[in-house]
CSV table of C-alpha atoms and ligand atoms in Angstrom, one decimal:
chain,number,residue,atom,x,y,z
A,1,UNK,CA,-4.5,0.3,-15.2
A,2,UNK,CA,-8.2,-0.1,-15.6
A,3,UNK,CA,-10.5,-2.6,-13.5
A,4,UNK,CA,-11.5,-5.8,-15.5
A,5,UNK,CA,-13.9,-8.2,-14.4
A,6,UNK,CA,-14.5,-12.0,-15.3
A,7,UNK,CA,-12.7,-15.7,-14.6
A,8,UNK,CA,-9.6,-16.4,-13.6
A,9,UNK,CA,-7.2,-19.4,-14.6
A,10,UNK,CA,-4.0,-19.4,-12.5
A,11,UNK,CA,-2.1,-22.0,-14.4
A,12,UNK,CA,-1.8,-19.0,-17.1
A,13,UNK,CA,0.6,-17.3,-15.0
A,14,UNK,CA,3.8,-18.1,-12.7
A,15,UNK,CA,3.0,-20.1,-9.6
A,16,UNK,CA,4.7,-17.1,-8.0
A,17,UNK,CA,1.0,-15.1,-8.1
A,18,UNK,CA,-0.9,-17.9,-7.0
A,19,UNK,CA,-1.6,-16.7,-3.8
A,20,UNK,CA,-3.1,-13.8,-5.2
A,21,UNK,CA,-5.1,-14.7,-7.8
A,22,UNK,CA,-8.9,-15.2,-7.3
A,23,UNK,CA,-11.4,-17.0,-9.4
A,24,UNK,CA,-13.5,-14.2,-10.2
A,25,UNK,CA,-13.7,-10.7,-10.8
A,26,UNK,CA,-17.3,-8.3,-10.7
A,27,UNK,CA,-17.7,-5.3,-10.8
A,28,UNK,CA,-19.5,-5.3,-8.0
A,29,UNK,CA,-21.2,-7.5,-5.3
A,30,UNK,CA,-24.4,-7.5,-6.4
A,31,UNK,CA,-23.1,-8.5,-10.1
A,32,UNK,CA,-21.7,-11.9,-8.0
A,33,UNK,CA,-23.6,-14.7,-9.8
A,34,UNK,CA,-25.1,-16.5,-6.9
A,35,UNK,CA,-26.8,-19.0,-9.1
A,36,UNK,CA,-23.7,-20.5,-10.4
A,37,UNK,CA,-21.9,-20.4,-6.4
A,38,UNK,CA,-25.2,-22.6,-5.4
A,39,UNK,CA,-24.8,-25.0,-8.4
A,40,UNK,CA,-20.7,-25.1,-7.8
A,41,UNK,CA,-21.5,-26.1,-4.5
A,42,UNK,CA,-21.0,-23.2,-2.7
A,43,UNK,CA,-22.7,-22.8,0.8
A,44,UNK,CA,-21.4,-20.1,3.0
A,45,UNK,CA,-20.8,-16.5,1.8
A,46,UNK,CA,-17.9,-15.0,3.6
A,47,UNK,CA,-17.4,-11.3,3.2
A,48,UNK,CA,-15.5,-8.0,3.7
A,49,UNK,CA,-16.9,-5.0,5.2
A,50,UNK,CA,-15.4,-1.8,3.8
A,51,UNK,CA,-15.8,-0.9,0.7
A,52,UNK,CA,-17.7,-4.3,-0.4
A,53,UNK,CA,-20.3,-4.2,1.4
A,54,UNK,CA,-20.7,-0.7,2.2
A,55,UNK,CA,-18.2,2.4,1.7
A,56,UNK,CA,-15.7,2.9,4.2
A,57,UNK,CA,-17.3,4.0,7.8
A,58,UNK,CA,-20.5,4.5,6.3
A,59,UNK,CA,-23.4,2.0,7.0
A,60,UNK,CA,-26.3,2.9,4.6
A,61,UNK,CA,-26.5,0.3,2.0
A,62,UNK,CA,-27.0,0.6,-1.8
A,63,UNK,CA,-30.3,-1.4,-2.2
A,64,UNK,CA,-28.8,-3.6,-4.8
A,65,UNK,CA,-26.4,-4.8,-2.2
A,66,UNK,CA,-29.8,-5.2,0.0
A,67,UNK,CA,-31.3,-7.0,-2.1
A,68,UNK,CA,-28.8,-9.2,-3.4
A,69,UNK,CA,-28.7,-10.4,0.4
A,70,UNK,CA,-31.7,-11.6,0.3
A,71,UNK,CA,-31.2,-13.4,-2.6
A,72,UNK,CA,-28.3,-15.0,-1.2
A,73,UNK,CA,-30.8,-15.7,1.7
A,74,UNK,CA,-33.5,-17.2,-0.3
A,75,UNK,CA,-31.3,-19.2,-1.6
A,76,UNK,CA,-29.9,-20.4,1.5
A,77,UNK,CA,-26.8,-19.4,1.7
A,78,UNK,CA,-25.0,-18.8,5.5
A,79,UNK,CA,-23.6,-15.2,5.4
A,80,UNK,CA,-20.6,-14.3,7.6
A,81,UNK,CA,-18.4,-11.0,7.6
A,82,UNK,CA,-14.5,-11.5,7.9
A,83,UNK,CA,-13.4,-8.3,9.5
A,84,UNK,CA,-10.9,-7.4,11.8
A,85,UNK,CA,-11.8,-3.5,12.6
A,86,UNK,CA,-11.7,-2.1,15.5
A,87,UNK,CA,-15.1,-0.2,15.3
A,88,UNK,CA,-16.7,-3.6,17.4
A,89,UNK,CA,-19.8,-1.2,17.5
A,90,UNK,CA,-19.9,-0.6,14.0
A,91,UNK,CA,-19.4,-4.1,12.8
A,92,UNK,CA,-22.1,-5.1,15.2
A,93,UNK,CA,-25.1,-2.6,13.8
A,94,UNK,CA,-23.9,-3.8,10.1
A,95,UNK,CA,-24.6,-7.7,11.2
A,96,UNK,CA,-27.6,-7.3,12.8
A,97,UNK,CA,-28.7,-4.7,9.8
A,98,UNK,CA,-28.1,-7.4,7.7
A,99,UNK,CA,-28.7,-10.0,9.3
A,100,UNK,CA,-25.9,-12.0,9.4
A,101,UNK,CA,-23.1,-13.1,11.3
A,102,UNK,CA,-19.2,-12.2,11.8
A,103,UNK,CA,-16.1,-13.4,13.4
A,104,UNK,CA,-13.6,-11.3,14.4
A,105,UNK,CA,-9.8,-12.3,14.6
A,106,UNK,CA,-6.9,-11.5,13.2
A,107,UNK,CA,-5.9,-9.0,10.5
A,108,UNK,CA,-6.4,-10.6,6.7
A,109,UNK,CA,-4.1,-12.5,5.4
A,110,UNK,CA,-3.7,-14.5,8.3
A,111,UNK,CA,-5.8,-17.2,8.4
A,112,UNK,CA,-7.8,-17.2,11.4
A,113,UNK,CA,-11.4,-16.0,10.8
A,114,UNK,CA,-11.2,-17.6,7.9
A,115,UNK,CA,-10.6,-21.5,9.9
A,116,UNK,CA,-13.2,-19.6,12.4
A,117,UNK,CA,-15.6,-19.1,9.9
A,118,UNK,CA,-15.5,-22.3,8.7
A,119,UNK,CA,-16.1,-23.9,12.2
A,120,UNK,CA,-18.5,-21.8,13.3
A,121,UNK,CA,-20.7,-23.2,10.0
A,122,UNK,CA,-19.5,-26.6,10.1
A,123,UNK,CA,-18.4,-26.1,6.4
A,124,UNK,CA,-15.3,-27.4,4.2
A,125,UNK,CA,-13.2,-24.8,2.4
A,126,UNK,CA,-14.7,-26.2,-0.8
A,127,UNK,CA,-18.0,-25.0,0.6
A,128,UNK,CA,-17.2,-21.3,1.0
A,129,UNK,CA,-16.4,-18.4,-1.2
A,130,UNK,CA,-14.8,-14.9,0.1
A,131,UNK,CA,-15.9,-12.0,-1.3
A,132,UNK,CA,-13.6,-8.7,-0.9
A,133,UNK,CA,-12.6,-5.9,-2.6
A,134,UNK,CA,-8.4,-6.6,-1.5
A,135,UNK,CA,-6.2,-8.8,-3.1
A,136,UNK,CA,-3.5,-8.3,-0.5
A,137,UNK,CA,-6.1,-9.6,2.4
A,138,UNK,CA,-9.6,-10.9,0.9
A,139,UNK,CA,-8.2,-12.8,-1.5
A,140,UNK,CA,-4.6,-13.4,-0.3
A,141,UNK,CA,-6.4,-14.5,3.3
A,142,UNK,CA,-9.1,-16.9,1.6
A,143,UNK,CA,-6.5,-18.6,-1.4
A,144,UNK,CA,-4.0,-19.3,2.3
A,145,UNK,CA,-7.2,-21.1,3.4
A,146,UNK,CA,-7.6,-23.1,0.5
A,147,UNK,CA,-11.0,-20.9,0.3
A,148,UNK,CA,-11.8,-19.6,-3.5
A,149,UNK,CA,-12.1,-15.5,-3.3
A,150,UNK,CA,-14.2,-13.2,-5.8
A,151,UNK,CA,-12.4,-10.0,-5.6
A,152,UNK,CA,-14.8,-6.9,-6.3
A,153,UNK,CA,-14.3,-3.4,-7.6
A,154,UNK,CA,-13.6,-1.0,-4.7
A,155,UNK,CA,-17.1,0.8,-4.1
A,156,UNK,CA,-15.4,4.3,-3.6
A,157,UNK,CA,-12.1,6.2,-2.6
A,158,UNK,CA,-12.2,6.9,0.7
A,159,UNK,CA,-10.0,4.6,2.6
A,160,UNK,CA,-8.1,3.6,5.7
A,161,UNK,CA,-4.8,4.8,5.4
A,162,UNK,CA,-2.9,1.4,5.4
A,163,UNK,CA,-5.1,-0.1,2.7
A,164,UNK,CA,-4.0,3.0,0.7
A,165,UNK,CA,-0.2,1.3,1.2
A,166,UNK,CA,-2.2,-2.3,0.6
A,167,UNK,CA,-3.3,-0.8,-2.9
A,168,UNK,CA,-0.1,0.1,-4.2
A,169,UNK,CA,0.9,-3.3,-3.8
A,170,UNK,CA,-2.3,-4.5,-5.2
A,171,UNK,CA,-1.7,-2.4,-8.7
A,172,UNK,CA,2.0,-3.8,-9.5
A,173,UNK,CA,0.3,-7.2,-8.9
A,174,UNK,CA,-2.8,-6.2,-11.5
A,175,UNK,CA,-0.8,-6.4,-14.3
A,176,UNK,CA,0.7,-10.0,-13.7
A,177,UNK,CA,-2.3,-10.6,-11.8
A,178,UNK,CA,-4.9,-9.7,-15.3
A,179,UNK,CA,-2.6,-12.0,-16.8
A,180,UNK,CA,-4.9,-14.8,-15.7
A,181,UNK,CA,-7.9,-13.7,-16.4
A,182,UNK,CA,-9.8,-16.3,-19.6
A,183,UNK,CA,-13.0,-14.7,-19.3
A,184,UNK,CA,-12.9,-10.6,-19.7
A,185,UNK,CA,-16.0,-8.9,-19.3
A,186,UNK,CA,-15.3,-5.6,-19.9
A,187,UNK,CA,-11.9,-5.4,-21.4
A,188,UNK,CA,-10.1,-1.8,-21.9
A,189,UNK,CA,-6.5,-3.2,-23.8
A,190,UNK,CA,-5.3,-0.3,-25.8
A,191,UNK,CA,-3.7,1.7,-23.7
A,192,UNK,CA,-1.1,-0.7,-22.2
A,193,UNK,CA,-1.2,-2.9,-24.8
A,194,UNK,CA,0.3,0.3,-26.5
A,195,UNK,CA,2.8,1.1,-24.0
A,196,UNK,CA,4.1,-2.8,-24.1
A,197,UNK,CA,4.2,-2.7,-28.0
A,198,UNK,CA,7.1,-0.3,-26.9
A,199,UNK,CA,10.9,-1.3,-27.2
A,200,UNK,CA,12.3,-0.9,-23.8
A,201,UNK,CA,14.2,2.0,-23.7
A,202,UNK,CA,10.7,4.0,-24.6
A,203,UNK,CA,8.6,3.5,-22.4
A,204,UNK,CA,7.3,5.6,-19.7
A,205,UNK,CA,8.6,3.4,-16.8
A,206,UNK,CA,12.1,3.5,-17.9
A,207,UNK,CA,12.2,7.1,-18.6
A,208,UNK,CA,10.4,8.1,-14.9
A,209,UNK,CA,13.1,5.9,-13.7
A,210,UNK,CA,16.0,7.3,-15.0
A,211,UNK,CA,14.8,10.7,-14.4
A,212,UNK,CA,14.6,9.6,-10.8
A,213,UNK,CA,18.0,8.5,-10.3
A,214,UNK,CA,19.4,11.7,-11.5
A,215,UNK,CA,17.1,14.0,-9.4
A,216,UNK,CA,17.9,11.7,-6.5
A,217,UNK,CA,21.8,12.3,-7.1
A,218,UNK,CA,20.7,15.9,-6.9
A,219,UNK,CA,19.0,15.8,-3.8
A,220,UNK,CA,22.2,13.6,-2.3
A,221,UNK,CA,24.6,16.5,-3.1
A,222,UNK,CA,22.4,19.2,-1.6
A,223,UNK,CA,21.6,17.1,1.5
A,224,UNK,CA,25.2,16.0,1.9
A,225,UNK,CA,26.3,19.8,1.0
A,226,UNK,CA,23.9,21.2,3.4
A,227,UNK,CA,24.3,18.8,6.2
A,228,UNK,CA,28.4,19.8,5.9
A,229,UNK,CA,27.1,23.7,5.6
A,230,UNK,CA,25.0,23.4,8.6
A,231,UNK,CA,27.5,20.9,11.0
A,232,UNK,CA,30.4,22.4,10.3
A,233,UNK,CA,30.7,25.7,8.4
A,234,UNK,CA,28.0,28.2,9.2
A,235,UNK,CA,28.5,30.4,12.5
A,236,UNK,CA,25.9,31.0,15.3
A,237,UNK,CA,26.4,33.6,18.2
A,238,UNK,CA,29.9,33.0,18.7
A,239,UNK,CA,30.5,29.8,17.4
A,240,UNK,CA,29.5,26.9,15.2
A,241,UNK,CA,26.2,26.8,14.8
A,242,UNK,CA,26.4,23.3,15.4
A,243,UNK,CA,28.2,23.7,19.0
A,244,UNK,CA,25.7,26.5,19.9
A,245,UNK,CA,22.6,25.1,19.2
A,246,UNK,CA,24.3,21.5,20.5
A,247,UNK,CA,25.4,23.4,23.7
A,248,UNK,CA,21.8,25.0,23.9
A,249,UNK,CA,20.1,21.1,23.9
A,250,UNK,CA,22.4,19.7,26.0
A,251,UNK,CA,21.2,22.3,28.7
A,252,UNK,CA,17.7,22.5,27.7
A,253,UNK,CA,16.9,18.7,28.0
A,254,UNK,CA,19.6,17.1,29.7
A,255,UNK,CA,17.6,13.3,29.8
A,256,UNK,CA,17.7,13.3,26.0
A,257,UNK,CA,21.3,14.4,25.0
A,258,UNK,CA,23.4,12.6,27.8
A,259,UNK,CA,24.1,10.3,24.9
A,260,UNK,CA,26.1,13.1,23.2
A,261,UNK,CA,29.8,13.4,24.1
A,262,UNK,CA,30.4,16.9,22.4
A,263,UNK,CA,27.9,19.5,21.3
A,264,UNK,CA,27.8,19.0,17.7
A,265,UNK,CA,26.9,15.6,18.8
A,266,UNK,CA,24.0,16.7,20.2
A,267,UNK,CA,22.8,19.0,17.3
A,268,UNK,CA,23.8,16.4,14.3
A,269,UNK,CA,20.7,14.4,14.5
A,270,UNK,CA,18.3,17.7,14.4
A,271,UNK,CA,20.7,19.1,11.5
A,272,UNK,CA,20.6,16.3,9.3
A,273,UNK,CA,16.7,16.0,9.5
A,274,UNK,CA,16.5,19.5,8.2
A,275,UNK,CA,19.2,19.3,5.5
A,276,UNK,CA,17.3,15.9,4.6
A,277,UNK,CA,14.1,18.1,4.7
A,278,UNK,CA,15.4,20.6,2.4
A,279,UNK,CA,16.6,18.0,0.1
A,280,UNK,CA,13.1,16.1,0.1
A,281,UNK,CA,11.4,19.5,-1.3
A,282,UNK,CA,13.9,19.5,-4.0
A,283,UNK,CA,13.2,15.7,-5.0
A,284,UNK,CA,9.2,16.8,-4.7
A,285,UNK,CA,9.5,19.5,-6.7
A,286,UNK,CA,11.5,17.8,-9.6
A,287,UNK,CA,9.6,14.6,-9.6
A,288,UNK,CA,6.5,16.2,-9.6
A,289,UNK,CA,7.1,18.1,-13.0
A,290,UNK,CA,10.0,16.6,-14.5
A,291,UNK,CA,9.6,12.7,-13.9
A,292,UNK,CA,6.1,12.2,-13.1
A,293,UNK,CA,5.0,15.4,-15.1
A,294,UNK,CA,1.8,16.1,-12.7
A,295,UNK,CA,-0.1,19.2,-14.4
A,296,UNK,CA,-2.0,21.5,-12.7
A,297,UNK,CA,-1.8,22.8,-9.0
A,298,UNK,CA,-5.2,21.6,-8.0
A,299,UNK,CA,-4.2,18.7,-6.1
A,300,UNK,CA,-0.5,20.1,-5.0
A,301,UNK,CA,-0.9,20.2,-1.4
A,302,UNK,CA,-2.2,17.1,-1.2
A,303,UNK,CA,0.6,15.8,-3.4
A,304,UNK,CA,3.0,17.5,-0.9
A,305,UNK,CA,1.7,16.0,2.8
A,306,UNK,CA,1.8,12.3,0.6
A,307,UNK,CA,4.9,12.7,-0.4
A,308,UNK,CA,6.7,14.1,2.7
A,309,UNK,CA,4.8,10.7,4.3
A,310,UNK,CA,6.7,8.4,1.7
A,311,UNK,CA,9.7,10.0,2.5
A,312,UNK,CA,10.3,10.4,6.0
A,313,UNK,CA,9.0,6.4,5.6
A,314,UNK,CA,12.2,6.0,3.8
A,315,UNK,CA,14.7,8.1,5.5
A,316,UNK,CA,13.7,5.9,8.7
A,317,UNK,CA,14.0,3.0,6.8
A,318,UNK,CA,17.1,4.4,5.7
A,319,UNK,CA,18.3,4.6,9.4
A,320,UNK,CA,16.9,1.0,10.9
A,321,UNK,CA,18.6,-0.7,7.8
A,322,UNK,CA,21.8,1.1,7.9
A,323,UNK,CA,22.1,0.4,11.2
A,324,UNK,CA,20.8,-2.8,11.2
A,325,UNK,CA,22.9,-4.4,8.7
A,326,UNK,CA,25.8,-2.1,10.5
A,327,UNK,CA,25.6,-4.1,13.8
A,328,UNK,CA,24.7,-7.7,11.9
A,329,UNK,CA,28.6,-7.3,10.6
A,330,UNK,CA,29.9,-4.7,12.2
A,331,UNK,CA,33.1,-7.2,12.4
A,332,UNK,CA,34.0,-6.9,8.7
A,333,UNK,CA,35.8,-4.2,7.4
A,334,UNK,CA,33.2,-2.1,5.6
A,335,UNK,CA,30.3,-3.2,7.0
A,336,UNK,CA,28.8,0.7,7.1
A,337,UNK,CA,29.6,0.9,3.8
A,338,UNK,CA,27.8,-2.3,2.8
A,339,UNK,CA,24.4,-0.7,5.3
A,340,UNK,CA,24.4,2.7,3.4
A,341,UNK,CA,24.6,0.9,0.0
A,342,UNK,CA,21.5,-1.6,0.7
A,343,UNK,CA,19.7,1.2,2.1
A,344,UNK,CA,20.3,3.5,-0.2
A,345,UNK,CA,18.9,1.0,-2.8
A,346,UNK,CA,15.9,-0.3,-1.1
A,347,UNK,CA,14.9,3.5,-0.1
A,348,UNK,CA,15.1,4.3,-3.6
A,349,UNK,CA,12.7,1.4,-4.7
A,350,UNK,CA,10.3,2.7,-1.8
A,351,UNK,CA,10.4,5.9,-2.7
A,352,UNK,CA,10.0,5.5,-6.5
A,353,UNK,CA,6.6,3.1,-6.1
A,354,UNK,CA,5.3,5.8,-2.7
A,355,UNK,CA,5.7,8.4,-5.4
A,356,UNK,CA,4.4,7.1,-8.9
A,357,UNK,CA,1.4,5.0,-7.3
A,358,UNK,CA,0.7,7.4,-4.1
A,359,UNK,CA,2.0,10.7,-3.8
A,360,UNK,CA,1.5,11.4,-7.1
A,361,UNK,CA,-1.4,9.5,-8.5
A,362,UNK,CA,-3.6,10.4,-10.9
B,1,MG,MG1,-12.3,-4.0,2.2
């Protein structure tokens, strides 16, 4: 989906996106009227770091953010940076650069710096504006506040990797999100216009989906077949290979395995990784061509190291909720049987957003 800019009117849309809508888009920060946030009353600036102000662990400024500072400035706006990085150093050089000032605090959305902000300027929240380029912090963080928030395009890329996670979030909320918007500035409607013009059954979404669930059964039967093959069929200097290479841990690192009562016991955990392994390059090659229908090798390897990170995500996620829900009722009858089911169901959500908006992105 393509970035649009302009106003926002939340009563357009359900009250469940609320939180997440802000009253303005731009392009950019130095496309932020600051006119019109001086004559709406507006007093104190408060502002995101990475990839608003400056690109993500760079600190040379575009002059139009530059001068579009001193603007703000000469108009008499107080400037703050909302930031909760690490790089302390970092954040300090940018304020002095600039020339402003910062509080540091807890990670956006909570709403901390933004109540610290507010104090350390005296100001209402009807006095401030946030300006970020996150919907799941900036804006999230300031609406929680009861601060208005312009969200900005994304100056570049490069990002941290949990704002990458952040971002996938952010585009399933777009869509509802654009829903909202009165005032488009630049508006770009054909192509998913098109695709909702659709009836259900043809559109892309429902196709990837379906193709999904049926390489997924595929990569069940040759992870359950192979974990069987491995555990329990296939030979090894004498004996399963199972109780060899069980045996062999057992004495190697005693600390680890005294949990495991027999050999196979000890080997089952290592097993089952690799069948699920094996059966995580079968769903990787499938949903690459077949579902997703990525072209071109250019960008495979990077495809491959994203996906393999969304899905050993899952298959721990996979575990923890298993088990979780497991021990929460272990006293009904099929309470294992309830875990699996859950999991398997939430995994598969995880895994088909990780894959269509991450690993395999355009
Ligand atoms: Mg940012």
């Amino acid at each position: 989906m393509s970035w649009r800019s302009g106003d926002f009117n939340r009563a357009q849309i359900s009250s469940v996106f609320h939180p997440f809508v802000p009253a303005h888009a731009a392009d950019s920060l130095h496309e932020v009227d600051l006119q019109k946030l001086w004559d709406r009353g507006k007093r104190l600036l408060l502002l995101d770091v990475d990839n608003t102000l400056v690109q993500w662990r760079k600190e040379d400024f575009p002059g139009e953010i530059l001068s579009w500072l001193e603007q703000a400035k000469a108009l008499g706006f107080q400037i703050c940076i909302v930031s909760n990085t690490r790089r302390v150093e970092r954040l300090t050089r940018i304020a002095a650069t600039l020339g402003v000032s910062t509080v540091r605090g807890r990670f956006k959305p909570s709403r901390q710096m933004f109540a610290k902000a507010l104090d350390l300027f005296d100001r209402g929240p009807q006095e401030a504006i946030m300006i970020g380029d996150q919907l799941l912090t900036d804006v999230l963080g300031a609406n929680r506040a009861g601060i208005e928030a312009i969200w900005v395009r994304k100056m570049d890329a490069h990002e941290f990797g949990g704002t990458r996670i952040n971002r996938m979030m952010e585009n399933l909320l777009r869509g509802p999100i654009y829903q909202a918007l009165v005032t488009p500035v630049d508006e770009t409607p054909a192509a998913p216009d098109l695709e909702r013009a659709k009836p259900l059954a043809e559109r892309t979404i429902i196709h990837q989906i379906v193709k999904f669930c049926v390489v997924g059964a595929t990569s069940f039967v040759i992870d359950a077949g192979l974990t069987y093959l491995f555990v329990k069929v296939l030979p090894w200097h004498g004996g399963l290979l199972s109780d060899t290479l069980g045996n062999w841990l057992r004495g190697a690192a005693p600390g680890i395995f005294k949990y495991a009562k027999t050999p196979d016991a000890a080997a089952t955990p290592i097993l089952t990784g690799a069948a699920a392994l094996v059966a995580m390059f079968n769903s990787f090659v499938w949903n690459r061509s077949w579902t997703f229908e990525v072209r071109g090798k250019e960008e495979q390897l990077g495809q491959l190291r994203r996906f393999y990170a969304v899905s050993i995500i899952g298959f721990v996620m996979n575990d923890l909720i298993t088990s979780g829900i497991y021990n929460r009722f272990r006293h009904m009858k099929n309470a294992l049987l309830l875990g699996k089911f859950v999991a398997a169901f939430v995994v598969a959500v995880w895994n088909f957003i990780g894959q269509r908006f991450y690993a395999f992105r355009h």
